[in-house]
mmCIF file of C-alpha atoms in Angstrom:
data_model
loop_
_atom_site.group_PDB
_atom_site.id
_atom_site.type_symbol
_atom_site.label_atom_id
_atom_site.label_comp_id
_atom_site.label_asym_id
_atom_site.label_seq_id
_atom_site.Cartn_x
_atom_site.Cartn_y
_atom_site.Cartn_z
ATOM 1 C CA MET A 1 0.000 0.000 0.000
ATOM 2 C CA PRO A 2 1.186 3.589 -0.529
ATOM 3 C CA LEU A 3 2.795 5.480 2.314
ATOM 4 C CA ALA A 4 0.711 7.924 4.318
ATOM 5 C CA SER A 5 0.912 11.572 3.346
ATOM 6 C CA PRO A 6 2.591 13.459 4.844
ATOM 7 C CA PHE A 7 5.233 10.939 5.841
ATOM 8 C CA HIS A 8 7.876 12.016 8.362
ATOM 9 C CA ILE A 9 11.347 10.481 8.618
ATOM 10 C CA ILE A 10 12.376 11.827 12.015
ATOM 11 C CA ALA A 11 15.877 11.248 13.383
ATOM 12 C CA HIS A 12 15.279 10.383 17.054
ATOM 13 C CA ARG A 13 17.489 12.611 19.234
ATOM 14 C CA GLY A 14 19.462 12.966 16.009
ATOM 15 C CA ALA A 15 20.880 9.877 14.348
ATOM 16 C CA SER A 16 21.242 8.372 17.803
ATOM 17 C CA GLY A 17 21.929 4.894 16.469
ATOM 18 C CA TYR A 18 25.241 6.216 15.150
ATOM 19 C CA ALA A 19 26.243 9.075 17.469
ATOM 20 C CA PRO A 20 25.474 10.096 21.079
ATOM 21 C CA GLU A 21 21.913 11.308 21.416
ATOM 22 C CA ASN A 22 20.991 14.982 21.628
ATOM 23 C CA THR A 23 24.494 16.178 20.762
ATOM 24 C CA MET A 24 25.492 18.262 17.767
ATOM 25 C CA ALA A 25 27.332 15.225 16.405
ATOM 26 C CA SER A 26 24.092 13.247 16.359
ATOM 27 C CA PHE A 27 22.130 15.947 14.554
ATOM 28 C CA ARG A 28 24.918 16.510 12.025
ATOM 29 C CA ARG A 29 25.058 12.774 11.408
ATOM 30 C CA ALA A 30 21.311 12.754 10.763
ATOM 31 C CA VAL A 31 21.660 15.502 8.180
ATOM 32 C CA ASP A 32 24.611 13.720 6.563
ATOM 33 C CA LEU A 33 22.403 10.623 6.201
ATOM 34 C CA GLY A 34 19.736 12.674 4.438
ATOM 35 C CA ALA A 35 17.248 13.337 7.251
ATOM 36 C CA THR A 36 15.288 16.580 7.072
ATOM 37 C CA GLU A 37 13.432 16.158 10.389
ATOM 38 C CA VAL A 38 14.871 15.672 13.868
ATOM 39 C CA GLU A 39 13.407 14.995 17.297
ATOM 40 C CA THR A 40 14.813 16.279 20.567
ATOM 41 C CA ASP A 41 13.922 16.878 24.223
ATOM 42 C CA VAL A 42 14.097 20.157 26.110
ATOM 43 C CA ALA A 43 14.076 21.198 29.754
ATOM 44 C CA PHE A 44 15.475 24.004 31.892
ATOM 45 C CA THR A 45 18.884 24.185 33.486
ATOM 46 C CA ARG A 46 19.212 25.788 36.919
ATOM 47 C CA ASP A 47 19.865 29.159 35.286
ATOM 48 C CA GLY A 48 16.946 28.920 32.874
ATOM 49 C CA GLU A 49 18.737 27.789 29.714
ATOM 50 C CA LEU A 50 17.026 25.351 27.331
ATOM 51 C CA LEU A 51 19.055 22.150 27.474
ATOM 52 C CA LEU A 52 18.530 19.283 25.025
ATOM 53 C CA PHE A 53 18.413 16.216 27.251
ATOM 54 C CA HIS A 54 16.121 13.211 27.513
ATOM 55 C CA ASP A 55 16.599 11.474 30.865
ATOM 56 C CA GLU A 56 15.441 12.483 34.302
ATOM 57 C CA THR A 57 19.052 12.372 35.548
ATOM 58 C CA LEU A 58 22.506 12.760 34.032
ATOM 59 C CA GLU A 59 23.996 9.367 34.838
ATOM 60 C CA ARG A 60 23.146 7.279 31.765
ATOM 61 C CA THR A 61 24.550 9.509 29.023
ATOM 62 C CA THR A 62 27.115 11.740 30.757
ATOM 63 C CA ASN A 63 29.793 11.583 33.443
ATOM 64 C CA GLY A 64 27.645 13.833 35.617
ATOM 65 C CA SER A 65 25.046 12.969 38.242
ATOM 66 C CA GLY A 66 21.763 14.278 39.524
ATOM 67 C CA LEU A 67 19.044 16.324 37.863
ATOM 68 C CA PRO A 68 20.031 18.568 34.943
ATOM 69 C CA GLU A 69 17.914 21.366 36.399
ATOM 70 C CA ASP A 70 20.102 21.388 39.509
ATOM 71 C CA HIS A 71 23.110 22.477 37.403
ATOM 72 C CA THR A 72 23.901 25.645 35.489
ATOM 73 C CA LEU A 73 24.471 25.461 31.758
ATOM 74 C CA ALA A 74 28.166 26.223 32.277
ATOM 75 C CA GLN A 75 28.454 23.231 34.618
ATOM 76 C CA LEU A 76 26.584 20.976 32.186
ATOM 77 C CA LEU A 77 28.799 21.992 29.287
ATOM 78 C CA GLU A 78 31.781 20.651 31.209
ATOM 79 C CA LEU A 79 30.362 17.140 31.084
ATOM 80 C CA ASP A 80 31.364 14.391 28.662
ATOM 81 C CA ALA A 81 28.237 13.312 26.771
ATOM 82 C CA GLY A 82 30.026 11.040 24.313
ATOM 83 C CA SER A 83 31.837 8.332 26.295
ATOM 84 C CA TRP A 84 28.879 6.235 27.449
ATOM 85 C CA HIS A 85 27.998 3.034 25.635
ATOM 86 C CA ASP A 86 24.848 1.090 24.811
ATOM 87 C CA PRO A 87 25.467 -2.284 23.118
ATOM 88 C CA ARG A 88 22.258 -1.867 21.085
ATOM 89 C CA LEU A 89 23.788 1.130 19.303
ATOM 90 C CA ASN A 90 26.534 0.998 16.718
ATOM 91 C CA TRP A 91 28.266 4.351 16.838
ATOM 92 C CA ASP A 92 30.356 5.015 13.776
ATOM 93 C CA ARG A 93 33.391 6.311 15.709
ATOM 94 C CA GLY A 94 34.494 7.396 19.174
ATOM 95 C CA TYR A 95 32.768 10.464 20.594
ATOM 96 C CA ALA A 96 34.619 10.997 23.881
ATOM 97 C CA GLY A 97 34.310 14.603 24.967
ATOM 98 C CA GLU A 98 31.165 15.387 22.967
ATOM 99 C CA LYS A 99 29.196 18.145 24.703
ATOM 100 C CA LEU A 100 25.555 18.758 25.506
ATOM 101 C CA ILE A 101 23.853 21.565 23.581
ATOM 102 C CA THR A 102 20.925 23.976 23.864
ATOM 103 C CA LEU A 103 17.822 24.427 21.737
ATOM 104 C CA GLY A 104 19.199 27.744 20.514
ATOM 105 C CA GLN A 105 22.416 26.096 19.380
ATOM 106 C CA LEU A 106 20.449 23.504 17.413
ATOM 107 C CA PHE A 107 18.347 26.181 15.724
ATOM 108 C CA ALA A 108 21.409 28.337 14.991
ATOM 109 C CA GLU A 109 23.193 25.387 13.366
ATOM 110 C CA PHE A 110 20.421 24.222 11.035
ATOM 111 C CA GLY A 111 17.871 27.058 10.849
ATOM 112 C CA ASP A 112 14.980 26.450 8.472
ATOM 113 C CA THR A 113 16.687 23.553 6.691
ATOM 114 C CA LEU A 114 15.075 21.121 9.151
ATOM 115 C CA THR A 115 11.700 20.386 10.681
ATOM 116 C CA TYR A 116 11.996 20.028 14.462
ATOM 117 C CA HIS A 117 9.949 17.800 16.777
ATOM 118 C CA VAL A 118 10.593 19.273 20.229
ATOM 119 C CA GLU A 119 9.419 17.430 23.330
ATOM 120 C CA LEU A 120 8.702 19.252 26.576
ATOM 121 C CA LYS A 121 10.225 16.713 28.956
ATOM 122 C CA LYS A 122 8.258 17.702 32.041
ATOM 123 C CA PRO A 123 6.007 20.527 33.245
ATOM 124 C CA MET A 124 8.314 23.311 34.489
ATOM 125 C CA ALA A 125 7.241 26.838 35.334
ATOM 126 C CA GLY A 126 7.980 29.096 32.365
ATOM 127 C CA LEU A 127 9.294 26.330 30.091
ATOM 128 C CA VAL A 128 6.538 26.608 27.477
ATOM 129 C CA GLU A 129 6.964 30.352 27.247
ATOM 130 C CA ALA A 130 10.756 30.070 26.960
ATOM 131 C CA VAL A 131 10.582 27.426 24.234
ATOM 132 C CA VAL A 132 8.019 29.399 22.232
ATOM 133 C CA ALA A 133 10.174 32.515 22.596
ATOM 134 C CA CYS A 134 13.240 30.633 21.350
ATOM 135 C CA ILE A 135 11.303 29.337 18.354
ATOM 136 C CA ALA A 136 10.134 32.887 17.613
ATOM 137 C CA GLU A 137 13.660 34.285 17.941
ATOM 138 C CA PHE A 138 14.792 32.062 15.083
ATOM 139 C CA GLY A 139 11.598 32.513 13.042
ATOM 140 C CA LEU A 140 10.868 28.787 13.058
ATOM 141 C CA ALA A 141 7.219 28.552 14.165
ATOM 142 C CA GLU A 142 6.221 26.864 10.912
ATOM 143 C CA GLN A 143 9.134 24.398 11.195
ATOM 144 C CA VAL A 144 8.286 23.012 14.644
ATOM 145 C CA TYR A 145 6.049 20.322 16.071
ATOM 146 C CA LEU A 146 5.920 20.861 19.837
ATOM 147 C CA PHE A 147 4.941 17.766 21.790
ATOM 148 C CA SER A 148 4.676 16.276 25.246
ATOM 149 C CA ILE A 149 3.600 13.108 27.007
ATOM 150 C CA VAL A 150 2.238 14.626 30.208
ATOM 151 C CA ASP A 151 1.912 18.400 29.735
ATOM 152 C CA GLU A 152 -1.381 18.680 27.865
ATOM 153 C CA ALA A 153 -2.052 22.086 29.442
ATOM 154 C CA GLY A 154 1.362 23.336 28.355
ATOM 155 C CA LEU A 155 0.702 22.271 24.775
ATOM 156 C CA LYS A 156 -2.607 24.148 24.769
ATOM 157 C CA ARG A 157 -0.850 27.229 26.096
ATOM 158 C CA ALA A 158 1.860 26.982 23.443
ATOM 159 C CA LYS A 159 -0.786 26.910 20.700
ATOM 160 C CA GLN A 160 -2.387 30.012 22.162
ATOM 161 C CA LEU A 161 0.967 31.797 22.301
ATOM 162 C CA GLU A 162 1.913 30.845 18.727
ATOM 163 C CA PRO A 163 -0.944 29.587 16.512
ATOM 164 C CA LEU A 164 1.468 28.623 13.723
ATOM 165 C CA LEU A 165 3.003 25.901 15.871
ATOM 166 C CA ARG A 166 1.896 22.354 15.150
ATOM 167 C CA ILE A 167 1.150 20.498 18.359
ATOM 168 C CA ALA A 168 1.658 16.775 18.870
ATOM 169 C CA TRP A 169 0.507 14.817 21.903
ATOM 170 C CA ALA A 170 1.703 11.467 23.221
ATOM 171 C CA PRO A 171 -0.726 10.625 26.046
ATOM 172 C CA GLU A 172 0.835 7.275 26.868
ATOM 173 C CA GLU A 173 -1.425 6.340 29.786
ATOM 174 C CA LEU A 174 -4.649 7.310 28.007
ATOM 175 C CA LEU A 175 -3.528 5.463 24.872
ATOM 176 C CA ARG A 176 -3.184 2.331 27.019
ATOM 177 C CA THR A 177 -6.542 2.660 28.778
ATOM 178 C CA ASP A 178 -8.769 4.372 26.200
ATOM 179 C CA PRO A 179 -7.003 4.923 22.870
ATOM 180 C CA THR A 180 -10.157 6.119 21.111
ATOM 181 C CA GLU A 181 -10.637 8.867 23.692
ATOM 182 C CA ALA A 182 -6.959 9.796 23.422
ATOM 183 C CA VAL A 183 -7.327 10.428 19.697
ATOM 184 C CA ARG A 184 -10.648 12.245 20.038
ATOM 185 C CA ARG A 185 -9.291 14.465 22.810
ATOM 186 C CA CYS A 186 -6.245 15.283 20.709
ATOM 187 C CA ALA A 187 -8.591 16.459 17.949
ATOM 188 C CA ARG A 188 -10.774 18.433 20.386
ATOM 189 C CA ASN A 189 -7.667 20.248 21.563
ATOM 190 C CA ASN A 190 -7.030 21.359 17.973
ATOM 191 C CA PHE A 191 -3.664 19.581 17.998
ATOM 192 C CA SER A 192 -2.100 18.397 14.738
ATOM 193 C CA MET A 193 -0.671 14.989 15.601
ATOM 194 C CA ILE A 194 -1.160 12.034 17.916
ATOM 195 C CA THR A 195 2.082 10.233 18.770
ATOM 196 C CA LEU A 196 1.553 6.497 19.035
ATOM 197 C CA ASN A 197 3.954 3.791 20.123
ATOM 198 C CA ALA A 198 4.932 0.564 18.400
ATOM 199 C CA ALA A 199 3.499 -1.223 21.450
ATOM 200 C CA ASN A 200 -0.012 0.282 21.265
ATOM 201 C CA GLN A 201 -0.711 1.443 17.712
ATOM 202 C CA SER A 202 -3.320 -0.188 15.487
ATOM 203 C CA ARG A 203 -4.939 0.309 12.102
ATOM 204 C CA GLU A 204 -8.165 1.290 13.852
ATOM 205 C CA ILE A 205 -6.510 4.074 15.851
ATOM 206 C CA VAL A 206 -4.516 5.361 12.876
ATOM 207 C CA ASP A 207 -7.652 5.432 10.716
ATOM 208 C CA LEU A 208 -9.583 7.243 13.455
ATOM 209 C CA ALA A 209 -6.848 9.865 13.731
ATOM 210 C CA HIS A 210 -6.894 10.435 9.988
ATOM 211 C CA SER A 211 -10.687 10.693 9.945
ATOM 212 C CA LEU A 212 -10.450 13.486 12.535
ATOM 213 C CA GLY A 213 -7.818 15.390 10.562
ATOM 214 C CA LEU A 214 -4.876 14.299 12.715
ATOM 215 C CA GLU A 215 -1.516 12.937 11.703
ATOM 216 C CA ALA A 216 -0.538 9.748 13.555
ATOM 217 C CA ARG A 217 3.162 9.153 13.898
ATOM 218 C CA SER A 218 4.851 6.195 15.503
ATOM 219 C CA SER A 219 7.599 5.954 18.112
ATOM 220 C CA GLY A 220 9.454 3.171 19.911
ATOM 221 C CA ILE A 221 10.869 1.832 16.649
ATOM 222 C CA SER A 222 13.709 -0.470 17.664
ATOM 223 C CA SER A 223 13.932 -2.755 14.631
ATOM 224 C CA ARG A 224 13.395 -2.788 10.886
ATOM 225 C CA GLU A 225 10.374 -5.039 11.424
ATOM 226 C CA LYS A 226 8.688 -2.462 13.673
ATOM 227 C CA MET A 227 9.569 0.253 11.166
ATOM 228 C CA VAL A 228 7.860 -1.570 8.304
ATOM 229 C CA ALA A 229 4.860 -2.481 10.471
ATOM 230 C CA ALA A 230 4.273 1.162 11.416
ATOM 231 C CA ALA A 231 4.472 2.269 7.799
ATOM 232 C CA GLU A 232 2.068 -0.474 6.705
ATOM 233 C CA LEU A 233 -0.451 0.576 9.374
ATOM 234 C CA GLY A 234 -0.644 3.950 7.664
ATOM 235 C CA CYS A 235 1.325 5.937 10.248
ATOM 236 C CA ASN A 236 2.534 9.344 9.093
ATOM 237 C CA GLY A 237 6.147 8.357 9.603
ATOM 238 C CA MET A 238 8.047 7.803 12.810
ATOM 239 C CA THR A 239 10.958 8.692 15.040
ATOM 240 C CA ILE A 240 13.861 6.333 14.498
ATOM 241 C CA ASN A 241 17.463 6.114 15.733
ATOM 242 C CA TRP A 242 18.587 4.930 12.293
ATOM 243 C CA PRO A 243 17.023 7.371 9.823
ATOM 244 C CA ASP A 244 18.898 5.805 6.907
ATOM 245 C CA TRP A 245 16.842 2.614 7.395
ATOM 246 C CA LEU A 246 13.636 4.554 6.829
ATOM 247 C CA ILE A 247 15.076 6.669 4.029
ATOM 248 C CA GLY A 248 16.026 3.456 2.235
ATOM 249 C CA TYR A 249 12.608 1.904 2.857
ATOM 250 C CA VAL A 250 10.777 4.952 1.495
ATOM 251 C CA ARG A 251 13.004 4.920 -1.584
ATOM 252 C CA GLU A 252 12.153 1.253 -2.150
ATOM 253 C CA GLN A 253 8.444 2.083 -2.009
ATOM 254 C CA GLY A 254 8.916 4.483 -4.901
#
């Protein structure tokens, strides 16, 4: 069957299958592979800077410890974000010494050449306003999907602050307990996209999203088999650590 339209090939935290996630190296690697969309995660540092970082704490992917928001940006930039190792990933070279970066640095590097999927990692006072302001500073409102798992209210506020933003929602708990209501509520909120997971998506839910004018993208893609399954369900693309896999698949589909 033909691919859904639009169809998003989104490099998850950059090309994080080949370079350390949420670092400039990972985003540059994604672009080198041909990706035009990237996903990242944003939260505050102690001094109110917009750090790109996924985890609750620093231990897994840096030589630091504790909560990122308990450290200043200057302290965080001293950390090594490229020496950790995950045997499921096949980095293409050594990245010892790679640094963390900010949302502004990402935007300054790539500007309007990319579409950005920016996740609000957790509700934090002033975070929505700061992210929207950063997007506005670089003139990228039409290049950004802003999304969250838990901060539905923050997403609504972001849409009010900047109507040009496209809003995606990943209500993981509601998708587990009442997926139909999750999709319908996403549409009622005037969001643009429901973010599903390889573990809970279905043709029925994807079709419902499309019938309500929503895009339905997939996440949690950890294998080529899951990648193909999501595409065949009619998902509007997906986040993936290996964007070249999906680029190749799309090319094969003509």
